[in-house]
Amino acid sequence: MQGYKHILLAADFSEHSIEVAQRAKNLSQQFQAQLSVVHVTENLPISSSMDGQVMPFDIELNEELMQLTKQRLAKLGTELGIAEEHQWLVIGSPKIEIVTLAQAHNVDLIVVGSHGRHGLALLLGSTANGVLHHAQCDVLAVRLTE
Ligand code: AMP
């Protein structure tokens, strides 16, 4: 099997994400590869559930959410022994940002879960599917079951 030099874990912080993280960590140890982690935050306008109206973009609330997300990422990074400069928090579309980041940093294996927060047990989630179709490197979709 081809050895990998740089493995990128795509972490969505869903209930199964630790399983995916463990697999990425094991592979990085097996191949003595650099392990990086990315979380992508989708920057959506916040809408009111009362009348469906889209409310103005709330910068303060977004900054607060970004800080919380940063802390979660740092916690996961520490647990996996990933240095801060390899913990990446990006805003945008998960599938696009994961693939773009992988290319920019010469990642040769992306590790995703077969599904995340929105997925079903036996189907490939849309992020996993998008990454699989657009990545220029290998992609491992860790099969997650309920
Ligand atoms: P999904 O396609 O949303 O069911 O998610 C499948 C997998 O894609 C997850 O298990 C994660 O590995 C990855 N993923 C989904 N959303 C994100 C995100 N916002 N940031 C990083 N990785 C993600």
Tab-separated table of C-alpha atoms and ligand atoms in Angstrom:
chain	number	residue	atom	x	y	z
A	1	MET	CA	0.000	0.000	0.000
A	2	GLN	CA	1.146	3.501	-0.817
A	3	GLY	CA	2.416	5.461	2.180
A	4	TYR	CA	0.796	8.763	3.061
A	5	LYS	CA	2.710	11.862	4.128
A	6	HIS	CA	-0.039	14.294	5.048
A	7	ILE	CA	-3.468	13.206	6.285
A	8	LEU	CA	-6.343	15.648	6.695
A	9	LEU	CA	-9.156	14.855	9.120
A	10	ALA	CA	-12.452	16.582	8.334
A	11	ALA	CA	-14.163	17.062	11.692
A	12	ASP	CA	-17.808	18.095	11.967
A	13	PHE	CA	-18.085	17.510	15.754
A	14	SER	CA	-21.050	15.160	15.290
A	15	GLU	CA	-21.567	12.304	17.767
A	16	HIS	CA	-19.526	9.880	15.628
A	17	SER	CA	-16.688	12.249	14.807
A	18	ILE	CA	-14.402	10.730	17.449
A	19	GLU	CA	-14.482	7.394	15.572
A	20	VAL	CA	-13.383	9.174	12.404
A	21	ALA	CA	-10.718	11.074	14.343
A	22	GLN	CA	-9.336	7.869	15.851
A	23	ARG	CA	-9.042	6.272	12.409
A	24	ALA	CA	-7.194	9.321	11.060
A	25	LYS	CA	-4.878	9.307	14.087
A	26	ASN	CA	-4.127	5.568	13.723
A	27	LEU	CA	-3.353	5.977	10.031
A	28	SER	CA	-1.051	8.926	10.671
A	29	GLN	CA	0.864	6.848	13.224
A	30	GLN	CA	1.011	3.846	10.917
A	31	PHE	CA	2.406	5.929	8.035
A	32	GLN	CA	4.325	8.382	10.218
A	33	ALA	CA	2.396	11.074	8.397
A	34	GLN	CA	1.601	14.646	9.375
A	35	LEU	CA	-1.974	14.863	10.716
A	36	SER	CA	-4.017	18.036	10.231
A	37	VAL	CA	-7.613	18.750	11.113
A	38	VAL	CA	-10.154	21.050	9.492
A	39	HIS	CA	-13.587	22.207	10.532
A	40	VAL	CA	-15.650	24.307	8.167
A	41	THR	CA	-18.248	26.700	9.503
A	42	GLU	CA	-21.044	27.555	7.139
A	43	ASN	CA	-21.638	31.276	7.280
A	44	LEU	CA	-25.389	31.416	6.879
A	45	PRO	CA	-27.615	34.363	7.618
A	46	ILE	CA	-29.533	33.773	10.815
A	47	SER	CA	-33.259	33.464	10.110
A	48	SER	CA	-36.145	33.880	12.482
A	49	SER	CA	-38.099	30.673	13.063
A	50	MET	CA	-41.194	32.737	13.898
A	51	ASP	CA	-41.984	34.164	10.483
A	52	GLY	CA	-39.198	32.785	8.268
A	53	GLN	CA	-37.766	36.260	7.688
A	54	VAL	CA	-34.027	36.480	7.235
A	55	MET	CA	-32.517	38.655	9.945
A	56	PRO	CA	-29.472	40.836	9.375
A	57	PHE	CA	-26.125	39.125	9.740
A	58	ASP	CA	-25.105	39.313	13.410
A	59	ILE	CA	-21.355	39.896	13.601
A	60	GLU	CA	-21.112	39.596	17.391
A	61	LEU	CA	-23.064	36.349	17.535
A	62	ASN	CA	-20.983	34.964	14.693
A	63	GLU	CA	-17.747	35.911	16.440
A	64	GLU	CA	-18.974	34.204	19.603
A	65	LEU	CA	-19.832	31.056	17.634
A	66	MET	CA	-16.426	31.150	15.955
A	67	GLN	CA	-14.706	31.393	19.359
A	68	LEU	CA	-16.661	28.380	20.655
A	69	THR	CA	-15.881	26.424	17.509
A	70	LYS	CA	-12.195	27.358	17.821
A	71	GLN	CA	-12.190	26.000	21.386
A	72	ARG	CA	-13.802	22.732	20.255
A	73	LEU	CA	-11.250	22.395	17.489
A	74	ALA	CA	-8.379	23.133	19.879
A	75	LYS	CA	-9.706	20.478	22.300
A	76	LEU	CA	-9.892	17.879	19.551
A	77	GLY	CA	-6.469	18.936	18.254
A	78	THR	CA	-4.940	18.527	21.714
A	79	GLU	CA	-6.558	15.093	22.159
A	80	LEU	CA	-5.077	13.995	18.839
A	81	GLY	CA	-1.683	15.634	19.425
A	82	ILE	CA	-2.073	18.012	16.482
A	83	ALA	CA	-0.081	21.251	16.703
A	84	GLU	CA	-2.032	24.512	16.514
A	85	GLU	CA	-0.702	25.398	13.070
A	86	HIS	CA	-2.297	22.206	11.728
A	87	GLN	CA	-5.727	22.942	13.226
A	88	TRP	CA	-7.689	24.796	10.577
A	89	LEU	CA	-10.977	26.602	11.003
A	90	VAL	CA	-12.438	27.829	7.727
A	91	ILE	CA	-15.653	29.580	6.757
A	92	GLY	CA	-17.519	28.438	3.667
A	93	SER	CA	-18.934	25.333	2.043
A	94	PRO	CA	-17.502	22.208	3.747
A	95	LYS	CA	-16.923	20.130	0.607
A	96	ILE	CA	-15.278	23.005	-1.299
A	97	GLU	CA	-13.114	24.202	1.580
A	98	ILE	CA	-11.938	20.705	2.556
A	99	VAL	CA	-10.831	19.939	-1.013
A	100	THR	CA	-9.240	23.386	-1.527
A	101	LEU	CA	-7.312	23.196	1.735
A	102	ALA	CA	-6.140	19.663	0.949
A	103	GLN	CA	-4.732	20.832	-2.382
A	104	ALA	CA	-3.090	23.924	-0.908
A	105	HIS	CA	-1.277	21.879	1.759
A	106	ASN	CA	-0.280	18.850	-0.325
A	107	VAL	CA	-2.563	16.521	1.590
A	108	ASP	CA	-2.478	13.003	0.143
A	109	LEU	CA	-5.324	11.463	2.175
A	110	ILE	CA	-8.546	13.076	3.387
A	111	VAL	CA	-10.441	11.207	6.108
A	112	VAL	CA	-14.175	11.860	6.420
A	113	GLY	CA	-17.066	10.028	8.052
A	114	SER	CA	-19.568	8.279	5.778
A	115	HIS	CA	-22.117	10.662	7.228
A	116	GLY	CA	-22.284	13.482	9.711
A	117	ARG	CA	-24.921	15.506	11.409
A	118	HIS	CA	-27.319	15.413	8.464
A	119	GLY	CA	-26.571	11.972	7.029
A	120	LEU	CA	-28.245	8.593	7.232
A	121	ALA	CA	-26.467	5.452	8.409
A	122	LEU	CA	-26.207	3.615	5.110
A	123	LEU	CA	-25.881	6.536	2.719
A	124	LEU	CA	-22.885	8.628	1.932
A	125	GLY	CA	-23.489	12.131	3.278
A	126	SER	CA	-23.357	15.064	0.882
A	127	THR	CA	-20.066	16.421	2.216
A	128	ALA	CA	-18.420	13.001	2.029
A	129	ASN	CA	-19.800	12.555	-1.483
A	130	GLY	CA	-18.655	16.005	-2.607
A	131	VAL	CA	-15.157	15.498	-1.214
A	132	LEU	CA	-14.946	12.063	-2.840
A	133	HIS	CA	-15.875	13.495	-6.239
A	134	HIS	CA	-13.738	16.614	-6.207
A	135	ALA	CA	-10.598	15.722	-4.258
A	136	GLN	CA	-7.417	15.180	-6.234
A	137	CYS	CA	-6.003	12.885	-3.569
A	138	ASP	CA	-7.232	9.677	-1.915
A	139	VAL	CA	-10.286	9.905	0.321
A	140	LEU	CA	-11.170	7.504	3.106
A	141	ALA	CA	-14.849	7.494	4.091
A	142	VAL	CA	-14.996	5.808	7.488
A	143	ARG	CA	-18.168	3.702	7.573
A	144	LEU	CA	-20.288	4.856	10.482
A	145	THR	CA	-23.247	2.869	11.731
A	146	GLU	CA	-25.903	3.859	14.222
B	1	AMP	P1	-22.177	14.739	5.869
B	1	AMP	O1	-21.911	14.669	4.421
B	1	AMP	O2	-22.577	16.107	6.368
B	1	AMP	O3	-23.121	13.673	6.321
B	1	AMP	O4	-20.769	14.494	6.609
B	1	AMP	C1	-19.886	13.461	6.238
B	1	AMP	C2	-18.521	13.743	6.796
B	1	AMP	O5	-18.004	14.927	6.192
B	1	AMP	C3	-18.442	13.981	8.298
B	1	AMP	O6	-18.358	12.754	9.022
B	1	AMP	C4	-17.165	14.794	8.400
B	1	AMP	O7	-16.018	13.953	8.327
B	1	AMP	C5	-17.215	15.636	7.119
B	1	AMP	N1	-17.848	16.951	7.369
B	1	AMP	C6	-19.162	17.273	7.270
B	1	AMP	N2	-19.380	18.551	7.581
B	1	AMP	C7	-18.163	19.070	7.905
B	1	AMP	C8	-17.708	20.363	8.330
B	1	AMP	N3	-18.544	21.388	8.488
B	1	AMP	N4	-16.385	20.535	8.562
B	1	AMP	C9	-15.514	19.505	8.399
B	1	AMP	N5	-15.884	18.270	8.012
B	1	AMP	C10	-17.184	18.043	7.758
